[in-house]
Coordinates of C-alpha atoms in Angstrom, one line a residue:
M1 CA -0.2 0.3 0.1
A2 CA 2.6 2.2 -0.8
E3 CA 1.3 4.4 -3.2
V4 CA -1.8 4.2 -2.0
P5 CA -3.5 8.0 -1.1
V6 CA -4.1 8.7 2.5
G7 CA -7.9 8.5 2.2
R8 CA -7.7 5.4 0.9
R9 CA -6.4 3.9 3.3
V10 CA -9.0 5.2 5.6
A11 CA -11.3 3.6 3.5
Y12 CA -9.2 0.5 3.6
W13 CA -9.3 -0.2 6.8
R14 CA -13.1 1.1 7.8
G15 CA -13.7 -1.7 5.7
R16 CA -11.5 -3.5 7.5
R17 CA -13.2 -2.8 10.7
N18 CA -16.6 -4.3 9.4
L19 CA -17.6 0.0 10.1
S20 CA -20.4 1.7 7.5
Q21 CA -19.4 5.3 6.0
Q22 CA -22.3 6.8 9.1
L23 CA -20.8 4.6 11.8
F24 CA -17.2 5.7 11.0
A25 CA -18.6 8.5 10.4
D26 CA -21.1 8.7 14.5
R27 CA -18.1 7.8 16.2
L28 CA -15.6 10.3 15.0
G29 CA -18.1 12.9 15.8
K30 CA -18.6 13.9 11.7
S31 CA -20.1 13.7 8.9
K32 CA -21.0 11.2 6.3
S33 CA -20.7 13.7 4.1
W34 CA -16.9 14.1 5.0
V35 CA -16.1 11.0 5.5
D36 CA -16.8 10.4 1.7
K37 CA -15.0 13.6 0.9
V38 CA -11.7 12.1 2.9
E39 CA -12.3 8.8 1.5
R40 CA -12.5 10.3 -2.1
G41 CA -9.5 12.7 -1.9
V42 CA -11.9 15.4 -2.9
R43 CA -11.6 16.5 1.6
R44 CA -7.2 16.7 2.4
L45 CA -6.2 15.2 5.6
D46 CA -3.0 15.8 6.7
R47 CA -4.2 17.0 10.7
F48 CA -1.6 15.4 12.8
S49 CA -4.7 15.6 15.8
V50 CA -7.7 14.2 13.2
L51 CA -5.4 11.3 11.7
H52 CA -4.6 10.0 15.3
E53 CA -8.4 10.3 16.1
I54 CA -9.0 8.5 13.0
A55 CA -6.3 5.6 14.2
G56 CA -7.4 5.4 17.0
V57 CA -11.3 5.1 15.8
L58 CA -9.5 2.2 13.2
R59 CA -7.6 0.3 15.9
I60 CA -4.3 1.3 14.2
D61 CA -1.1 2.5 14.6
V62 CA -1.2 6.2 12.5
Q63 CA 1.3 5.5 10.7
L64 CA -0.5 2.9 8.3
L65 CA -2.4 5.6 7.0
L66 CA 0.4 7.6 5.8
P67 CA 2.6 5.9 1.9
E68 CA 5.9 5.0 3.5
G69 CA 8.3 7.4 5.5
Q70 CA 5.4 10.6 5.1
Q71 CA 5.1 12.1 8.2
P72 CA 2.0 14.0 8.6
Q73 CA 2.1 17.8 8.6
P74 CA 1.3 18.8 12.4
V75 CA -1.4 22.6 11.6
G76 CA -3.0 24.1 13.6
P77 CA -3.9 23.9 18.0
T78 CA -1.4 20.6 18.0
S79 CA 1.7 21.8 16.5
L80 CA 0.7 25.0 18.9
V81 CA 0.3 23.8 22.8
M82 CA 1.2 19.9 23.0
P83 CA -1.4 18.3 25.3
A84 CA 1.7 16.7 27.2
E85 CA 3.3 20.2 27.4
V86 CA 0.2 20.8 29.1
E87 CA 0.5 18.6 31.5
A88 CA 3.9 19.1 32.5
V89 CA 3.3 22.4 33.8
Q90 CA 0.6 21.4 35.4
L91 CA 3.1 18.4 37.5
A92 CA 5.1 21.6 38.6
L93 CA 2.4 23.9 39.8
E94 CA 1.1 20.4 41.6
R95 CA 4.9 19.7 43.0
Y96 CA 5.4 20.9 46.6
E97 CA 9.3 21.7 47.1
L98 CA 9.9 20.9 51.0
H99 CA 13.6 21.5 51.2
G100 CA 12.7 21.5 54.8
L101 CA 12.9 17.8 54.5
C102 CA 15.2 17.3 51.6
P103 CA 18.3 19.5 50.1
A104 CA 17.7 22.1 47.7
P105 CA 18.9 21.5 44.0
D106 CA 21.7 24.2 42.9
P107 CA 20.1 27.0 42.1
P108 CA 21.4 28.6 38.1
P109 CA 23.0 32.3 39.0
L110 CA 20.5 35.1 39.9
D111 CA 21.1 36.8 36.4
V112 CA 20.7 34.2 34.3
V113 CA 17.0 33.4 36.8
R114 CA 15.9 36.9 36.4
K115 CA 16.2 37.2 32.6
S116 CA 14.1 33.5 32.1
V117 CA 11.4 35.7 34.0
R118 CA 12.2 39.3 32.1
H119 CA 11.8 36.3 28.6
A120 CA 8.6 34.7 29.8
W121 CA 6.7 37.9 30.4
A122 CA 7.5 38.6 26.9
A123 CA 7.2 36.2 24.7
F124 CA 3.5 35.9 27.0
Q125 CA 3.0 39.7 25.4
H126 CA 4.6 38.6 22.3
G127 CA 1.3 35.8 22.3
R128 CA 3.9 33.4 22.0
Y129 CA 2.4 30.6 24.5
P130 CA 4.3 27.8 23.1
V131 CA 7.5 29.2 24.1
V132 CA 6.0 29.8 27.9
V133 CA 4.3 26.4 28.1
R134 CA 7.6 24.8 27.4
A135 CA 9.9 27.5 29.8
V136 CA 7.8 27.1 32.6
P137 CA 8.6 24.6 34.0
K138 CA 12.3 24.6 34.0
L139 CA 11.6 28.6 34.9
L140 CA 9.4 27.5 38.2
R141 CA 12.3 24.8 39.5
D142 CA 15.0 27.8 38.7
V143 CA 12.9 30.2 41.1
Q144 CA 12.0 27.6 43.8
A145 CA 15.8 27.0 44.4
A146 CA 16.8 30.8 44.1
E147 CA 14.4 32.0 47.2
V148 CA 16.4 28.9 49.0
A149 CA 19.5 29.9 48.2
Y150 CA 19.5 33.3 47.8
R151 CA 18.3 34.2 51.7
V152 CA 21.6 37.2 52.9
P153 CA 21.2 40.2 51.8
A154 CA 17.9 41.0 53.2
E155 CA 17.3 42.8 49.8
R156 CA 18.3 39.8 47.7
V157 CA 15.4 37.4 49.9
A158 CA 13.0 40.7 48.3
E159 CA 14.3 39.9 44.8
T160 CA 14.1 35.9 44.8
A161 CA 10.7 36.6 46.3
H162 CA 9.6 39.0 43.2
L163 CA 11.0 36.7 40.8
H164 CA 9.8 34.0 42.6
G165 CA 6.0 35.2 42.3
Q166 CA 6.4 36.8 39.1
A167 CA 7.1 33.5 37.8
Y168 CA 3.7 31.7 38.9
L169 CA 2.0 35.1 37.6
V170 CA 2.7 34.0 34.3
A171 CA 2.4 30.6 35.0
S172 CA -1.4 31.4 35.8
A173 CA -1.7 33.7 32.7
L174 CA -0.7 31.5 30.3
V175 CA -2.5 28.2 31.6
R176 CA -5.9 30.4 31.8
K177 CA -5.3 31.3 28.1
L178 CA -5.6 27.6 27.4
G179 CA -9.1 27.3 29.1
Q180 CA -6.7 25.3 32.3
H181 CA -8.9 27.7 34.7
R182 CA -8.1 25.0 37.6
L183 CA -4.5 25.6 36.8
A184 CA -4.3 29.4 36.7
W185 CA -6.0 29.5 40.2
I186 CA -3.9 27.1 41.7
A187 CA -0.9 29.1 40.3
A188 CA -2.3 32.7 41.4
D189 CA -3.0 31.6 45.0
R190 CA 0.9 30.6 45.0
A191 CA 2.0 33.8 43.3
M192 CA -0.6 35.5 46.5
T193 CA 1.4 33.9 48.8
I194 CA 4.5 34.4 47.4
A195 CA 4.2 38.1 46.9
E196 CA 3.6 38.4 50.3
R197 CA 7.2 37.1 51.0
A198 CA 8.1 39.6 48.8
G199 CA 6.6 42.4 50.3
D200 CA 5.9 44.8 47.2
I201 CA 2.4 45.9 47.3
L202 CA 2.5 46.0 43.6
L203 CA 3.5 42.7 42.9
T204 CA -0.1 42.4 45.7
G205 CA -1.9 43.5 43.5
L206 CA -0.9 42.6 40.4
V207 CA -1.8 39.4 41.3
A208 CA -4.7 39.8 43.3
G209 CA -6.3 40.9 39.1
Y210 CA -4.9 37.9 37.8
A211 CA -6.2 35.5 41.0
G212 CA -9.5 37.3 39.6
Q213 CA -9.2 36.3 36.4
A214 CA -9.1 33.0 37.2
L215 CA -12.1 33.6 39.2
I216 CA -14.1 34.2 36.0
G217 CA -12.5 30.9 34.9
V218 CA -13.5 28.6 37.5
G219 CA -16.7 30.4 37.8
R220 CA -16.4 32.3 40.8
A221 CA -17.0 35.9 39.2
R222 CA -18.6 37.7 42.2
S223 CA -15.3 36.2 44.6
A224 CA -13.7 38.1 41.6
V225 CA -15.7 41.2 41.7
E226 CA -14.8 42.0 45.5
L227 CA -11.4 40.4 45.4
A228 CA -10.3 43.0 42.5
T229 CA -12.1 45.8 44.1
L230 CA -10.9 45.1 47.4
A231 CA -7.4 45.3 46.6
A232 CA -7.7 48.6 43.9
T233 CA -9.1 50.1 47.1
A234 CA -6.4 49.7 49.4
L235 CA -3.5 50.8 46.5
A236 CA -6.0 54.1 45.5
P237 CA -3.8 56.7 45.4
G238 CA -4.7 59.6 47.8
G239 CA -3.0 62.2 45.9
A240 CA 0.0 62.5 43.0
A241 CA 0.3 58.7 41.9
Y242 CA 4.4 57.3 39.9
P243 CA 3.3 55.4 37.3
E244 CA 3.7 51.5 38.1
H245 CA 1.4 52.8 41.4
L246 CA -1.3 53.7 38.5
S247 CA -0.7 51.2 36.3
V248 CA -1.3 48.6 39.2
Y249 CA -4.7 50.3 40.3
G250 CA -5.9 50.8 37.0
H251 CA -5.3 47.1 36.0
L252 CA -7.0 46.2 39.0
L253 CA -10.0 48.0 38.4
L254 CA -10.5 46.5 34.8
Q255 CA -10.1 43.1 35.9
A256 CA -12.8 44.0 38.6
A257 CA -14.9 45.5 35.2
I258 CA -14.9 42.4 33.5
A259 CA -16.0 40.2 36.3
A260 CA -18.3 42.9 36.8
A261 CA -19.5 41.9 33.0
T262 CA -19.8 39.0 33.4
I263 CA -22.3 38.8 36.0
G264 CA -24.5 41.4 34.1
D265 CA -23.5 44.4 36.7
S266 CA -24.1 46.9 34.7
T267 CA -24.4 49.4 36.7
T268 CA -21.0 48.2 38.9
V269 CA -19.2 47.7 35.2
R270 CA -19.6 51.8 34.7
D271 CA -19.0 53.0 37.8
L272 CA -15.3 50.9 37.9
L273 CA -14.4 52.4 34.0
G274 CA -14.7 55.3 35.1
A275 CA -12.2 54.8 37.7
A276 CA -10.0 53.3 35.7
G277 CA -10.5 56.6 33.5
E278 CA -9.6 58.8 35.9
A279 CA -6.3 56.7 36.7
A280 CA -5.7 56.3 32.5
Q281 CA -6.2 60.5 32.2
D282 CA -3.2 61.3 34.8
L283 CA -1.1 58.7 33.0
V284 CA -1.5 60.3 29.8
D285 CA 0.1 56.9 27.7
D286 CA 0.0 53.3 27.5
H287 CA 3.2 51.9 28.9
N288 CA 3.9 48.3 30.6
H289 CA 4.5 49.2 34.3
Y290 CA 4.0 45.7 35.9
W291 CA 3.6 44.6 32.4
T292 CA -0.3 45.5 33.3
A293 CA -0.3 48.2 29.3
F294 CA -2.2 49.7 31.2
G295 CA -3.7 53.3 30.0
P296 CA -6.2 55.6 27.9
T297 CA -5.8 52.6 25.0
N298 CA -5.7 49.8 26.8
L299 CA -8.8 51.5 28.8
A300 CA -10.8 51.5 26.1
L301 CA -9.8 47.5 24.9
H302 CA -11.6 46.6 28.1
R303 CA -14.3 49.2 27.5
A304 CA -15.3 46.9 24.6
A305 CA -15.0 43.7 26.2
A306 CA -17.2 44.2 28.7
A307 CA -19.4 45.7 26.3
V308 CA -19.3 42.0 25.1
Q309 CA -19.6 40.4 28.1
L310 CA -22.7 42.4 28.7
G311 CA -23.9 40.9 25.4
D312 CA -23.8 44.3 23.9
G313 CA -21.8 43.2 20.5
D314 CA -22.6 46.4 18.8
Q315 CA -21.9 48.7 21.7
A316 CA -18.6 47.6 21.4
I317 CA -18.2 48.4 18.3
R318 CA -18.9 51.2 18.2
I319 CA -16.3 51.9 21.4
H320 CA -13.4 50.1 18.9
Q321 CA -15.0 52.7 15.9
R322 CA -14.5 55.9 18.4
D323 CA -12.5 55.3 21.3
V324 CA -9.9 53.2 19.7
D325 CA -6.8 54.7 17.7
P326 CA -5.1 52.8 15.6
D327 CA -1.4 54.3 15.6
L328 CA -2.2 53.9 19.7
L329 CA -2.8 50.0 19.2
A330 CA -0.1 49.0 17.4
T331 CA 2.0 50.1 19.9
L332 CA 0.4 47.7 22.0
P333 CA 2.0 44.1 23.0
A334 CA 0.6 41.2 20.5
E335 CA -1.4 39.4 23.1
R336 CA -3.6 43.3 23.4
R337 CA -4.0 43.2 20.1
A338 CA -4.6 40.1 19.0
N339 CA -7.2 39.6 22.1
H340 CA -9.0 43.2 20.3
Q341 CA -9.6 40.9 17.8
L342 CA -11.3 38.4 19.4
T343 CA -13.0 41.0 21.3
L344 CA -14.1 42.6 17.9
A345 CA -14.7 38.6 16.5
R346 CA -17.3 38.0 19.0
A347 CA -18.9 41.6 19.2
Y348 CA -19.2 41.5 15.5
A349 CA -21.3 38.2 16.0
Q350 CA -22.8 39.0 18.4
A351 CA -24.9 41.6 15.9
G352 CA -25.3 38.5 13.5
D353 CA -22.4 40.1 11.0
A354 CA -20.0 36.4 10.7
G355 CA -18.0 38.2 8.2
Q356 CA -16.9 40.7 9.9
A357 CA -16.6 38.0 13.1
G358 CA -14.2 35.9 10.4
D359 CA -12.1 39.1 9.6
A360 CA -11.4 39.6 12.8
L361 CA -10.4 36.4 13.6
L362 CA -7.9 36.2 10.8
L363 CA -6.4 39.9 12.1
G364 CA -5.9 38.5 15.8
D365 CA -4.1 34.9 14.2
Q366 CA -2.0 37.1 11.9
L367 CA -1.0 39.4 15.4
A368 CA -0.8 36.6 17.5
Q369 CA -1.3 33.0 16.3
A370 CA -1.6 31.1 19.8
E371 CA -4.0 33.6 20.8
I372 CA -6.1 32.2 18.6
R373 CA -6.0 29.0 17.9
C374 CA -5.2 28.3 21.7
R375 CA -8.0 29.9 23.3
P376 CA -11.4 28.1 23.9
I377 CA -13.7 31.0 23.3
A378 CA -11.9 31.9 20.3
H379 CA -12.5 28.4 19.3
T380 CA -16.2 28.8 19.9
V381 CA -16.3 32.2 17.9
M382 CA -14.8 30.7 15.1
T383 CA -17.9 27.7 15.7
D384 CA -20.5 30.9 16.1
V385 CA -19.6 32.0 12.7
L386 CA -19.6 28.8 11.0
R387 CA -23.4 28.4 11.0
A388 CA -23.9 31.6 10.8
T389 CA -22.5 31.5 7.6
R390 CA -24.6 30.7 4.2
G391 CA -23.4 28.7 1.6
T392 CA -19.4 27.9 1.7
P393 CA -17.2 30.4 4.4
P394 CA -15.1 32.6 2.4
P395 CA -11.4 30.1 1.7
P396 CA -9.4 32.1 4.3
V397 CA -12.1 31.5 7.1
A398 CA -12.4 28.2 6.4
T399 CA -8.8 28.0 5.7
L400 CA -8.2 28.5 9.8
A401 CA -11.2 27.0 11.1
E402 CA -9.7 23.5 10.1
Q403 CA -6.0 24.6 11.4
M404 CA -8.2 25.7 14.5
G405 CA -9.7 22.1 14.1
V406 CA -13.4 23.6 14.1
G407 CA -16.1 21.7 11.9
S408 CA -18.3 23.3 9.9

C-alpha cells in the first residue's frame, strides 16, 4: 500500500473493521459526507490530531494511514501547544518543594533567573504561548531553588521572592489562556503567598488582578469582583502617584469591571471603568509597567470587552470605531492586540455579522497566532461564525477553521 493515498487507506481500514461510512462518521463526530470526501481524496487529511483520532477509531497505528516515510504535517492547535506540555506545567504547579525535609537543588545564578522571568513575560505578551509553556516547568524549579538559596542579604531575599511570584503569575496567565482555569487559580494562589514575602504591594495588587481572572474561569465572578475591587481600594492613590502605581491600580479596576460584566452588573461596570478612566488620564500614555500595558488605549479595549460580556456587541463595535486609535493600538503588545480582535469577533458575532467576525479572527491570527488557535473561546466564536455563514465560508476563514480544528 506504499503508493495508496491517505483517503484510500482510511477506506481500506474502515472496511477491515466492518464499519459503514455512517457508523465511522458517528464515532469520529463527523458527517457521512465528510468521511466520503476524505476517502475520495476531495478533502485533504493532513492534520495530525485528526489522523490520530481516525487511527484510534480504526484501532491501528497512525503510520499505517501514511505512505512509507511520510510524516503528517502538524498544523492547528497540536502544532502550537501539545497536551504533554500542558501536563508538564500542571505537574510543576502541583509539585511541592519540601526543602525543609529534602536538600534543595543547586540554583542557577540570580541574573540568569532574572533574565528567564523577563523572557517568559515578554514571550507571553508577544502571544508566543508555545514558548512559555515549554519554559514554565524549568522556570518554576529555578525560582524555587533560587529563593531557598539566596537568603542573604535582605535585598536579595526580596528580589528572589519577587521573581518567584512573577514566575507563578506568568504561569497563571498562560494556563488561563489555554482554558485550564483550575490550574490558573492554583498558580495565582501560590503567587499571592509568595508576593507577600516579597514585600511589594504592587506585585500583590498585580497578583490579585490575575487571581480575579482565574476566579472568573472557575465560575466565581462575584468573588473576582470583590477581590479586585478590594485590592484596588487598598492601592487607590491619595494624591500624585508614580506610573507603576497607577498602572497596577488601573489594571485592578479593569479586571474588576470585566468580572462585574460577567455577572451582568452594568452599573458596577460603569463605575469601575470610570475610575479606571481617571487613572488612565493621569498616566496619559499606554505603558507596560508591571506588565499591565495600562493606559487610555487598553482602557478602551476593556470597555469593548465589558460590552461584549454584557451581550452588547453593537456597543463594543462603536467603542472600537470611536475610541480606539489604530496608531496607538499598534504600540500595545501583540497579545493585547490579538485579544482585542477576538473581542471584536465576538462583538460582530453578537451583532449577526459573520463576515466581519471571521475577518477579525483572521487579523487576530496574524497578530498572535496562539491567541486565536489555542484559546477555547476563540474556537467557540469560530464555530458560531461557521454556523452563521450562508453557504461556503471564505477560503481564508475555512482554512483557519481547519487549522484550529473547528468543524462546520
